[in-house]
Tab-separated table of C-alpha atoms in Angstrom:
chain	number	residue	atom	x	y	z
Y	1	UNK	CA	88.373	6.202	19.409
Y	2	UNK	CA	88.891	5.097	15.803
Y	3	UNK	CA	91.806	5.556	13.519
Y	4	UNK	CA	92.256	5.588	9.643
Y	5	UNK	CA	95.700	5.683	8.620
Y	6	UNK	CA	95.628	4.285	5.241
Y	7	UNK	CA	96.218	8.288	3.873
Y	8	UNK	CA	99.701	7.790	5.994
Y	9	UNK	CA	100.878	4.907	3.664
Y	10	UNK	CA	103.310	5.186	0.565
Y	11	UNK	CA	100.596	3.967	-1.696
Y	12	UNK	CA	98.501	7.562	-0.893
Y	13	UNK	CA	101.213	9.834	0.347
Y	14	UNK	CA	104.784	11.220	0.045
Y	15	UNK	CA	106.238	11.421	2.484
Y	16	UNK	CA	104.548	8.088	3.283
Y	17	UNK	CA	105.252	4.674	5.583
Y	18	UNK	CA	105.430	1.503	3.530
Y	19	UNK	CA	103.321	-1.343	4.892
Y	20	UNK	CA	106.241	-3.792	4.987
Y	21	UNK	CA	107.662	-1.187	7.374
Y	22	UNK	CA	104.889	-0.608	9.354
Y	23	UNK	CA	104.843	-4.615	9.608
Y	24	UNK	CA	108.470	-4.148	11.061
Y	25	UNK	CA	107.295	-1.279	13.234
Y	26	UNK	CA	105.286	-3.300	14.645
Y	27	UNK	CA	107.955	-5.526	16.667
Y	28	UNK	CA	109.131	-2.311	17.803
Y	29	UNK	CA	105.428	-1.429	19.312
Y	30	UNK	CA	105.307	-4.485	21.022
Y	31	UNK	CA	108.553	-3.731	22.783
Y	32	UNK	CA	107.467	-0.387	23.667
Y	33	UNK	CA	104.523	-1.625	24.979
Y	34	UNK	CA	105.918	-4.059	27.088
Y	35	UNK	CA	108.160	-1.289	28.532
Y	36	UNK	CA	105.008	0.576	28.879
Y	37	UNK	CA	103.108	-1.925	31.179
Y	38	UNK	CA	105.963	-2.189	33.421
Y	39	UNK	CA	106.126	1.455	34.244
Y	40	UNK	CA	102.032	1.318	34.603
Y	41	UNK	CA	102.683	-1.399	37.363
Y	42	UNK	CA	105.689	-0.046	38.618
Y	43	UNK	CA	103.431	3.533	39.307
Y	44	UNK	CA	106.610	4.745	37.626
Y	45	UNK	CA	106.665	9.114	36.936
Y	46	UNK	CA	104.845	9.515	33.694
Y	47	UNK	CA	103.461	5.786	33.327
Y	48	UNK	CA	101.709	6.493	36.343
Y	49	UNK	CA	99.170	8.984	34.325
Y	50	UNK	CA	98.462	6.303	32.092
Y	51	UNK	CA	96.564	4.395	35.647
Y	52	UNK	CA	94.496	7.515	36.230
Y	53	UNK	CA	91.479	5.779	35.137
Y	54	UNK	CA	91.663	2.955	37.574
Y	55	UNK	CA	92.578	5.335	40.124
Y	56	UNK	CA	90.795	9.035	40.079
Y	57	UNK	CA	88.473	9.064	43.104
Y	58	UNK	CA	85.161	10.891	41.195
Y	59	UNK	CA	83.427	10.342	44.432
Y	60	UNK	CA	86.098	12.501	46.536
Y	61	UNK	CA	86.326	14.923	43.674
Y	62	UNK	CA	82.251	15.366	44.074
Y	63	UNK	CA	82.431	16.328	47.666
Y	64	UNK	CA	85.297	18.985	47.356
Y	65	UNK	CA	83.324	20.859	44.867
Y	66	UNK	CA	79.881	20.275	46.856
Y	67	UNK	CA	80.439	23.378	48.219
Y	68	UNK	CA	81.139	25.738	44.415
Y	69	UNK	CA	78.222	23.800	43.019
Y	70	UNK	CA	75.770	26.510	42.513
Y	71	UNK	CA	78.065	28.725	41.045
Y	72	UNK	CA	76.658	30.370	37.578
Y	73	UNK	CA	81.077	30.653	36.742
Y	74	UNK	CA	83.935	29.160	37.204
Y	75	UNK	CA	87.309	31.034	37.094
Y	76	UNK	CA	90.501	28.124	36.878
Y	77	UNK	CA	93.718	29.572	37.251
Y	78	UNK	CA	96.624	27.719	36.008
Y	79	UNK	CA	98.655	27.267	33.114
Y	80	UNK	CA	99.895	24.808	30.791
Y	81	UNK	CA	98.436	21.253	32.077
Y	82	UNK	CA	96.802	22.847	35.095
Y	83	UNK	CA	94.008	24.401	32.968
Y	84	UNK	CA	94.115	22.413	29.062
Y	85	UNK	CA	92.942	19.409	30.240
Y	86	UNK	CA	89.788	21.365	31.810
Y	87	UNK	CA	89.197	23.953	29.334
Y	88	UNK	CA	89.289	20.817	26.548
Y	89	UNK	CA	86.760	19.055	28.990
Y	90	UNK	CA	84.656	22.460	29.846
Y	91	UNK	CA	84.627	23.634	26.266
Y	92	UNK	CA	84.131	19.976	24.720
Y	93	UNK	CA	80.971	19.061	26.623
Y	94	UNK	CA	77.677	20.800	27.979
Y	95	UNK	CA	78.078	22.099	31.149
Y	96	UNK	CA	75.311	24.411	33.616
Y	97	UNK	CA	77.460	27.331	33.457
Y	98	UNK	CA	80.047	29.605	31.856
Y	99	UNK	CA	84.287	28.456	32.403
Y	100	UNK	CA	86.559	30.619	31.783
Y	101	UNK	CA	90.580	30.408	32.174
Y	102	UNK	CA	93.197	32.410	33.285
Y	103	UNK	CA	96.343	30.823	31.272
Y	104	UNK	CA	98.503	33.963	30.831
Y	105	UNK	CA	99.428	36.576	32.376
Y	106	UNK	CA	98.342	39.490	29.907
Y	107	UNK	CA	96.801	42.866	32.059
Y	108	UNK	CA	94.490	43.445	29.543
Y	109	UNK	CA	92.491	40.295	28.954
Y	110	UNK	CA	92.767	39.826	32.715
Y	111	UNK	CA	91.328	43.269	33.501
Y	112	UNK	CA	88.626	42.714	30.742
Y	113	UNK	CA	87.467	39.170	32.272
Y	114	UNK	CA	87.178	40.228	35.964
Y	115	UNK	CA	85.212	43.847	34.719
Y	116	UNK	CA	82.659	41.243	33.223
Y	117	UNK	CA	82.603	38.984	36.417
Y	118	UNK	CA	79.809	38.275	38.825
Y	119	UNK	CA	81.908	37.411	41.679
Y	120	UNK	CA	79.382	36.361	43.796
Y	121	UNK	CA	78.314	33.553	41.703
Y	122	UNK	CA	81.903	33.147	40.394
Y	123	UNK	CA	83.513	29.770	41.707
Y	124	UNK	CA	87.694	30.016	41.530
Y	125	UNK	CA	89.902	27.248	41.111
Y	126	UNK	CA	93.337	27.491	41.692
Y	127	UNK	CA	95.620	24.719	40.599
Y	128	UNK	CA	99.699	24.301	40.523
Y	129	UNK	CA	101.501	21.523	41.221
Y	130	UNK	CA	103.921	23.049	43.320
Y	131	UNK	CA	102.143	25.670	44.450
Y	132	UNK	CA	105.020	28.109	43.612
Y	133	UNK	CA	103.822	28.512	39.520
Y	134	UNK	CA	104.479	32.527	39.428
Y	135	UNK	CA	102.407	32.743	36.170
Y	136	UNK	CA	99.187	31.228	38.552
Y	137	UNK	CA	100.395	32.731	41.889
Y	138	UNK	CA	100.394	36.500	40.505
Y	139	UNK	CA	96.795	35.775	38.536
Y	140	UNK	CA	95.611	33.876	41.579
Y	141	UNK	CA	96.614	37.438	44.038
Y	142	UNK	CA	95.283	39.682	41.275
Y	143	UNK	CA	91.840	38.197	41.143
Y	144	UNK	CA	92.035	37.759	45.053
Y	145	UNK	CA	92.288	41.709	45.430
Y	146	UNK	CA	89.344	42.004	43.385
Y	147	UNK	CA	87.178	40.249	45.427
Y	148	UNK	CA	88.434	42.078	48.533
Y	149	UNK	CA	87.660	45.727	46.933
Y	150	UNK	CA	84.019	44.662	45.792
Y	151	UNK	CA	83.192	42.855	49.394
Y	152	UNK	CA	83.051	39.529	48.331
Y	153	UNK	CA	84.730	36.986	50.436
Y	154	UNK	CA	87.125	34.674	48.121
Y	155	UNK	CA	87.501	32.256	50.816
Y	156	UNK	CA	84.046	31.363	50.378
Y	157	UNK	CA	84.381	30.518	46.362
Y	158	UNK	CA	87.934	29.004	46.316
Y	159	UNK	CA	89.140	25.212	45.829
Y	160	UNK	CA	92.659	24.943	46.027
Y	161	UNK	CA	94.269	22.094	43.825
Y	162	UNK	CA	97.656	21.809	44.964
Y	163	UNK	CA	100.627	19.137	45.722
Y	164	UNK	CA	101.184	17.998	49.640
Y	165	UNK	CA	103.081	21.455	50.249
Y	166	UNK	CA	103.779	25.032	48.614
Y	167	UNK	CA	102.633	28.437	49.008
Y	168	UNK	CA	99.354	27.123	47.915
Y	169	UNK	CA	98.982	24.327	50.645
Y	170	UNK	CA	99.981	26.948	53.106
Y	171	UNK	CA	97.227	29.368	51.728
Y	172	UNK	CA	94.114	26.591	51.603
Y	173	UNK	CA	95.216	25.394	55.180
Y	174	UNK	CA	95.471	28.862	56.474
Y	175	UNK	CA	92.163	29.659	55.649
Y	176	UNK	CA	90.339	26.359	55.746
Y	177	UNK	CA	89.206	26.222	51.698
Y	178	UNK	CA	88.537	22.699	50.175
Y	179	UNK	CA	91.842	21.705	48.531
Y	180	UNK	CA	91.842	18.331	46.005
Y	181	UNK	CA	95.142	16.663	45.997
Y	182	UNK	CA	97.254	17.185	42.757
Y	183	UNK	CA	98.434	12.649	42.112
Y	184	UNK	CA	101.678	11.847	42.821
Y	185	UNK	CA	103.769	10.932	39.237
Y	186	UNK	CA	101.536	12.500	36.689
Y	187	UNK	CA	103.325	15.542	34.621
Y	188	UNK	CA	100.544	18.150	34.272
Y	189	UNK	CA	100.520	17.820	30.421
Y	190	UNK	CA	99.188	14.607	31.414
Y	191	UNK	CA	96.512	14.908	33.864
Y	192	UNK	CA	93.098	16.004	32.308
Y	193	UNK	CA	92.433	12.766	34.059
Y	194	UNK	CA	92.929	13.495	37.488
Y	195	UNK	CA	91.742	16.089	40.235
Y	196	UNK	CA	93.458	18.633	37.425
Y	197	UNK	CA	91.491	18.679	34.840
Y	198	UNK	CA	88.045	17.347	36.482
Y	199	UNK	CA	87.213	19.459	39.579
Y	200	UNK	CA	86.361	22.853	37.066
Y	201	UNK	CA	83.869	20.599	35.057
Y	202	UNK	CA	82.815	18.766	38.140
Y	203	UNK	CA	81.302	21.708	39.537
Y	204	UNK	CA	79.886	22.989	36.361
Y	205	UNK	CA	78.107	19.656	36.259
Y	206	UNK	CA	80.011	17.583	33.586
Y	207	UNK	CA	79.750	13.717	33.982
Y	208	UNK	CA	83.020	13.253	35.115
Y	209	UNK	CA	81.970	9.929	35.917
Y	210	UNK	CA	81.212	9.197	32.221
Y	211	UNK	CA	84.864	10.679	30.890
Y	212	UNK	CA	86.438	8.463	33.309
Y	213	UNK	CA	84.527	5.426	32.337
Y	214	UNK	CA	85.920	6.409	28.527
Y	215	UNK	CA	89.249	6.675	29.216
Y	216	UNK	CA	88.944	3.128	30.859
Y	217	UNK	CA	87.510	1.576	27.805
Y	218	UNK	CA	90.503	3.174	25.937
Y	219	UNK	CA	93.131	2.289	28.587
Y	220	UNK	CA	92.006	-1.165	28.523
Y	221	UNK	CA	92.228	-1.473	24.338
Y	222	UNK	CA	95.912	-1.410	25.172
Y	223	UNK	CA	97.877	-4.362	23.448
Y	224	UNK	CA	101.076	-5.132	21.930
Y	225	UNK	CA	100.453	-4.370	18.213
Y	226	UNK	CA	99.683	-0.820	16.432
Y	227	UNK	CA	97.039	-2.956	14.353
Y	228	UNK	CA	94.998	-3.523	17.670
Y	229	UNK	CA	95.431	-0.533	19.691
Y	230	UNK	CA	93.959	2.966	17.801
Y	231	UNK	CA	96.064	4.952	20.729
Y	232	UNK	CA	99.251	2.699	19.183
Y	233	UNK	CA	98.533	2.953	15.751
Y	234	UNK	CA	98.479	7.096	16.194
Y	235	UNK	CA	101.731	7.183	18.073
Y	236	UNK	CA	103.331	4.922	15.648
Y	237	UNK	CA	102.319	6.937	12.432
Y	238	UNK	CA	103.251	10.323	13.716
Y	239	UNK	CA	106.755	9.067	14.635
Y	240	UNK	CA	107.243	6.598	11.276
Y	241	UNK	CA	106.356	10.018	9.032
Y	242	UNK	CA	108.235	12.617	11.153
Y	243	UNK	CA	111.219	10.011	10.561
Y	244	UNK	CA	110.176	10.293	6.714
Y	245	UNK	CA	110.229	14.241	6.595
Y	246	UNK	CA	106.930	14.907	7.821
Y	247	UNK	CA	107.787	17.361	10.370
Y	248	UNK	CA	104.878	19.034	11.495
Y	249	UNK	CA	101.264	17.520	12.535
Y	250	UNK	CA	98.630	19.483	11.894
Y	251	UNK	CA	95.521	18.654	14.259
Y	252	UNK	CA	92.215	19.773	12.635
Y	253	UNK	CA	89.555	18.930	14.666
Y	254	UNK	CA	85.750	19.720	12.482
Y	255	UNK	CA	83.789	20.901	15.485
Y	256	UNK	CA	84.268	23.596	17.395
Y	257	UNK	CA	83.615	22.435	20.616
Y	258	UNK	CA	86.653	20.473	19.995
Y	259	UNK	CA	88.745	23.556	18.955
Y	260	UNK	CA	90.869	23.437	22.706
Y	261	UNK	CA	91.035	19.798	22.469
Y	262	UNK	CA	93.609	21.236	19.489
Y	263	UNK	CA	95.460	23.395	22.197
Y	264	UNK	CA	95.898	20.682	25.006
Y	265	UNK	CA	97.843	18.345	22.008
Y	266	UNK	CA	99.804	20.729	21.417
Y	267	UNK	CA	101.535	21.127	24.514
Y	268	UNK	CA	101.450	17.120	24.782
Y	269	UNK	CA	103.203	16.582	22.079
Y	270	UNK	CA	105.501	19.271	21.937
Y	271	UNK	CA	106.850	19.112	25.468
Y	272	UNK	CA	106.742	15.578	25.633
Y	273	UNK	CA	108.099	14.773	22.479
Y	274	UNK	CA	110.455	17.775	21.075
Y	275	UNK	CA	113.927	16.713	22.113
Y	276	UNK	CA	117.441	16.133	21.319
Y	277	UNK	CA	116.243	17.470	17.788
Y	278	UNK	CA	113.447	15.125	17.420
Y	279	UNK	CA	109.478	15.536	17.167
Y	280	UNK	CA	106.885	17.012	15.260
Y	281	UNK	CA	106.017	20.239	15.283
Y	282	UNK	CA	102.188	20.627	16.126
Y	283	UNK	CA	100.083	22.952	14.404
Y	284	UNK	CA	96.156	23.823	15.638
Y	285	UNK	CA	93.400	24.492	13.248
Y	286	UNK	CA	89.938	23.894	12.599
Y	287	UNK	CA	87.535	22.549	10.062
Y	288	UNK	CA	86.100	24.068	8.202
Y	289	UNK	CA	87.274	27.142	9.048
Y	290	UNK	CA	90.978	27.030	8.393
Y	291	UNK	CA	89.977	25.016	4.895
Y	292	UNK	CA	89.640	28.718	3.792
Y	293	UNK	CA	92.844	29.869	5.993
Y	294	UNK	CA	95.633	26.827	5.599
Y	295	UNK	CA	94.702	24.547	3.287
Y	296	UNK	CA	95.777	26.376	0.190
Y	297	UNK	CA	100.041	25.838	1.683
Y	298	UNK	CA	98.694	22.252	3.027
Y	299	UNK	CA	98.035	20.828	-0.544
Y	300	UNK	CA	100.366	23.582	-2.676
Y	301	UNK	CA	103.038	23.967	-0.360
Y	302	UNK	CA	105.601	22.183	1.221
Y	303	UNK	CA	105.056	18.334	1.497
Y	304	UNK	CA	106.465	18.349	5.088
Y	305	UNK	CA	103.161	17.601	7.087
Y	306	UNK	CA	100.960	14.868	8.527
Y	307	UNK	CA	96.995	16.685	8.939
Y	308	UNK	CA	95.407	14.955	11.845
Y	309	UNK	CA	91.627	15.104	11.099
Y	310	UNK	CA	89.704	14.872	14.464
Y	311	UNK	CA	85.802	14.003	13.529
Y	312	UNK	CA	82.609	12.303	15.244
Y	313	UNK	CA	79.977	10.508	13.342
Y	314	UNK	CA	77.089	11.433	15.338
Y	315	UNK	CA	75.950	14.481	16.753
Y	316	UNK	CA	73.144	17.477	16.876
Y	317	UNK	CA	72.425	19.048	13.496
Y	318	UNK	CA	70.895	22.376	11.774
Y	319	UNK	CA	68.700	21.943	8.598
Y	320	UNK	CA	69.613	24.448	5.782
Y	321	UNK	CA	66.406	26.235	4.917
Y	322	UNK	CA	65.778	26.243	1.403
Y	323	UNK	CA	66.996	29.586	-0.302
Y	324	UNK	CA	65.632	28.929	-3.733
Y	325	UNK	CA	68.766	31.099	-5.191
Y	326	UNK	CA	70.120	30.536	-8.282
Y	327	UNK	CA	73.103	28.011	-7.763
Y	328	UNK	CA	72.747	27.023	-4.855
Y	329	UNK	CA	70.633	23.993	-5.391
Y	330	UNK	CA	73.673	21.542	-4.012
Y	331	UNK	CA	71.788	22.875	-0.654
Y	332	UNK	CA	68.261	21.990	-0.842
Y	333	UNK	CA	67.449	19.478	1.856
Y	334	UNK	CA	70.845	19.512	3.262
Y	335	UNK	CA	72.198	20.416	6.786
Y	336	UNK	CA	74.771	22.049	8.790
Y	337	UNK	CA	75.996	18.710	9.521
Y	338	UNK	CA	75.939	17.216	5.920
Y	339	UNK	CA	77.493	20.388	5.102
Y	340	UNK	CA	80.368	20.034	7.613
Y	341	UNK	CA	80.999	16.339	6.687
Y	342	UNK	CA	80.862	16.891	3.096
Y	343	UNK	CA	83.877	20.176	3.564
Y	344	UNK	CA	85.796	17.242	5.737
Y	345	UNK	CA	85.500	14.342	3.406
Y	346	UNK	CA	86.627	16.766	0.412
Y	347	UNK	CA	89.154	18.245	2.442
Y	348	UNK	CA	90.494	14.531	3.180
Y	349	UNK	CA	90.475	13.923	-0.670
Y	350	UNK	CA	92.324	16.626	-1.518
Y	351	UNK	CA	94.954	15.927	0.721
Y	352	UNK	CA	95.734	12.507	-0.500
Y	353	UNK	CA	95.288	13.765	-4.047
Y	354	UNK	CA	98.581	15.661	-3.711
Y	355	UNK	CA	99.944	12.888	-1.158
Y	356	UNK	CA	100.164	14.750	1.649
Y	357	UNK	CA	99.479	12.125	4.329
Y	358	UNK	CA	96.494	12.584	6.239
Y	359	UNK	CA	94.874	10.494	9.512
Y	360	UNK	CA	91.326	10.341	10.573
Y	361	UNK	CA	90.473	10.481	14.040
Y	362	UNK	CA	87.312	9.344	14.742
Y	363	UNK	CA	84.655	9.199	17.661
Y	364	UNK	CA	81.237	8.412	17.816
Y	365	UNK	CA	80.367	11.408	19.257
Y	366	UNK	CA	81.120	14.345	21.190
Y	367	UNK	CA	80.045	13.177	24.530
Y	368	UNK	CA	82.216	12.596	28.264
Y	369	UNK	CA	83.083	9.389	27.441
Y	370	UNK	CA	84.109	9.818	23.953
Y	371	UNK	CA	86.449	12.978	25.228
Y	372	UNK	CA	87.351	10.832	28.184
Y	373	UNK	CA	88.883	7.887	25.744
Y	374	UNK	CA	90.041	10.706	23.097
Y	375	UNK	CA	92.420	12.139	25.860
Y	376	UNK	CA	93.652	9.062	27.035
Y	377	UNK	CA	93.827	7.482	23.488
Y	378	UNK	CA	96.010	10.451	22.723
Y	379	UNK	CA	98.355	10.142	26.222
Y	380	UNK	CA	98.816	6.440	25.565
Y	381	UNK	CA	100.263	7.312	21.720
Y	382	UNK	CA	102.489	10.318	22.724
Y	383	UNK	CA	104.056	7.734	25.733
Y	384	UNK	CA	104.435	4.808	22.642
Y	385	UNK	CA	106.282	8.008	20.047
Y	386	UNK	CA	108.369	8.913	23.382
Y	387	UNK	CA	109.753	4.976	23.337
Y	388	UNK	CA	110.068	4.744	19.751
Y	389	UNK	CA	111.807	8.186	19.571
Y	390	UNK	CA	113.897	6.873	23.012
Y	391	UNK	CA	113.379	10.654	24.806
Y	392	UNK	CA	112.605	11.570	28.458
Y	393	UNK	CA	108.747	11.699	27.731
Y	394	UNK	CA	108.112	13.397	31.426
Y	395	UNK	CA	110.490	15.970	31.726
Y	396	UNK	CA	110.745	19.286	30.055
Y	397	UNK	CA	114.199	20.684	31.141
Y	398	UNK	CA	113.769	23.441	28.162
Y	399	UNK	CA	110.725	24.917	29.979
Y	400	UNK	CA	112.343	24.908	33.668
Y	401	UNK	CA	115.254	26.740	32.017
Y	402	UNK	CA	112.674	29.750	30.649
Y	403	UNK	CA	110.976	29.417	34.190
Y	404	UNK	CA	114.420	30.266	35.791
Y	405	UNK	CA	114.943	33.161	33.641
Y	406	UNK	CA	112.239	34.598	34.304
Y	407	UNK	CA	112.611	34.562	37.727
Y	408	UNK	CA	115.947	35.795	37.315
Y	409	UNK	CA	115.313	38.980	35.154
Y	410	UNK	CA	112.203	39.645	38.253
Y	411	UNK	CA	115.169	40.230	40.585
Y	412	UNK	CA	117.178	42.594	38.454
Y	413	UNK	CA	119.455	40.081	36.805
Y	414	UNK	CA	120.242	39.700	33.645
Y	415	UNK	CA	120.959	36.302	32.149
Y	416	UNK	CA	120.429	37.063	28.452
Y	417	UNK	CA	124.123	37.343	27.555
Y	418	UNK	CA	123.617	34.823	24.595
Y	419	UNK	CA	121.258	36.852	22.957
Y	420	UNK	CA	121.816	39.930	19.860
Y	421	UNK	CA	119.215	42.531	19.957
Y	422	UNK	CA	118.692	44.101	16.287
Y	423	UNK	CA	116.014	46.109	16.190
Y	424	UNK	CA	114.412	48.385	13.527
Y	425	UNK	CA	112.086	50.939	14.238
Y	426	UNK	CA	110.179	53.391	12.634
Y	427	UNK	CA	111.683	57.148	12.743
């Protein structure tokens, strides 16, 4: 993972950082990343994730799926960082079958996916932490039921990953199913790297092997400047412009197999970061695409926003057959990919023309270990913001407070006093 943050600086943008302070930023990084190494050799909650390379057992991963491995499907159910991390990984990379996700709990889409369903060649995997996630626990008996009215026995197509007890433990022990271990430490926005987010593209035959071996490259790139470390140099940016008014990042990945990679930032960043009135908000979109959707308010509206671009140099390509139409010569001998390139490199210029600070990500190409070292990368600079910012990186006491109320309002209470209703409604 490369990064190009010379569209962050004052000379380019407004808001933009000013070398001499991102010289001075620098002795902050170095702090922060001394504080950083500690807690990885501590094992300390949170730092812990950032060991995952050095520690995910592929091998035992391999044999828990052994059994789902000729599934044509797989079905994860989970939420938040039990399924991002895998549906960035499944959708990212080439895999020998179709993944799909149950994230929500919407009654249509879930009746719509399960009508569509071969169950027998459908592998599940069910993952939660605690094993208590309602959101995955009421999916999870949903799709169970299914199976049961069309005769197809779900014990025989479920892996359970779970934590060393909960409802799901219970469930996998009762009935014998392969369960993978859910590591000790690791918040789930963090663990595409573990059991979480590899055992769904395990079985669909993704070299997890390969992702891991990334994310070790990236993890071991670690040092104590921002000029050194790409993962650093990200995390430092984001923070130095939020504290300069930029106060949303807009991550705009230009391929589409990248598109969820968008998603699983989002909820890193914005749980990890967005406290005590501090971090950016993130915004997904997509080259080119959203060039035709967004970028008209990103270069005419307000100048409150970093645009991540995420891009890779190498990769497949289309040529444009020649249409011998009036004006559109530009195209002769041209491709998809020389297409795509060209919308992101004018996209990139037009940002910094206003000065709206912009940051290339790049890799070399969309392959395992390239995702493997973009998702670490990416972990390693939202720890480094959480030290410069000085929040609780790990926790996410604003989420366990909606979890709580929604548990309440199940049982018949009702803890909305705070709220107003005013509604208007059409007569």
């Amino acid at each position: 993972m490369d990064i190009d943050i010379g569209n962050a600086l004052d000379a380019v943008a407004g808001p933009g950082v000013p070398r001499d302070s991102l010289d001075r930023l620098d002795g902050r990084v170095a702090e922060a990343h001394e504080r950083i190494d500690r807690g990885m050799a501590d094992d300390e909650f949170g730092y812990a994730a950032l060991n995952l390379p050095e520690r995910v057992d592929t091998a035992a991963i391999r044999d828990a799926v052994a059994p789902l491995t000729d599934a044509e499907t797989v079905l994860t159910i989970g939420i938040g960082g039990s399924a991002l991390g895998a549906a960035t990984l499944t959708d990212a990379l080439e895999t020998d079958g179709d993944a799909y996700y149950l994230d929500n709990v919407d009654p249509a889409q879930t009746s719509a996916l399960l009508a569509d369903l071969d169950l027998e060649s459908t592998a599940l995997n069910v993952v939660s932490r605690s094993g208590t996630t309602a959101e995955t626990l009421a999916n999870f008996l949903v799709v169970r039921e299914v199976y049961e009215d069309r005769g197809v026995d779900w014990t025989e197509h479920t892996l359970v990953t779970t934590g060393e007890s909960g409802n799901l433990r219970d469930l996998a022990d009762e009935h014998d199913l392969p369960v993978l271990p859910v590591p000790d430490g690791v918040p789930g926005r963090f663990s595409a790297l573990s059991t979480v987010g590899l055992a769904s593209a395990a079985i669909l035959g993704v070299d997890v092997e390969s992702v891991v071996t990334g994310a070790r490259a990236e993890r071991e790139s670690l040092s104590g400047s921002l000029y050194e470390t790409p993962a650093y140099a990200y995390g430092a940016i984001t923070y130095a412009l939020n504290a300069r008014g930029a106060s949303a990042n807009v991550v705009m990945p230009y391929h589409e197999s990248l598109e969820t990679y968008a998603e699983w930032y989002a909820q890193l960043s914005a749980e990890s970061l967005g406290k005590a009135g501090l971090g950016q908000t993130p915004v997904r979109a997509l080259g080119a695409t959203d060039q035709h959707s967004q970028l008209q308010l990103y270069r005419a509206g307000p100048n409150d926003k970093l645009v991540t671009f995420v891009h890779a140099r190498d990769g497949p390509d289309v040529d444009i057959p020649d249409a011998e139409l009036e004006g559109l010569d530009y195209l002769d001998g041209a491709s998809l990919g020389e297409l795509r390139d060209a919308e992101f490199e004018a996209t990139e210029a037009s940002l910094a023309d206003v000065g709206l600070p912009n940051v290339r990500v790049e890799i070399e190409r969309v392959d395992a270990a390239a995702i493997g070292g973009l998702l670490y990368g990416m972990e390693a600079a939202t720890v480094l913001a959480g030290e410069l910012y000085g929040v609780e990186t790990f926790t996410q006491p604003a989420v366990e407070w909606g979890k709580e109320v929604a548990r309440d309002l199940l049982r018949g209470g009702d803890p909305l006093d705070e709220t107003t209703s005013l509604r208007v409604t059409r007569e």
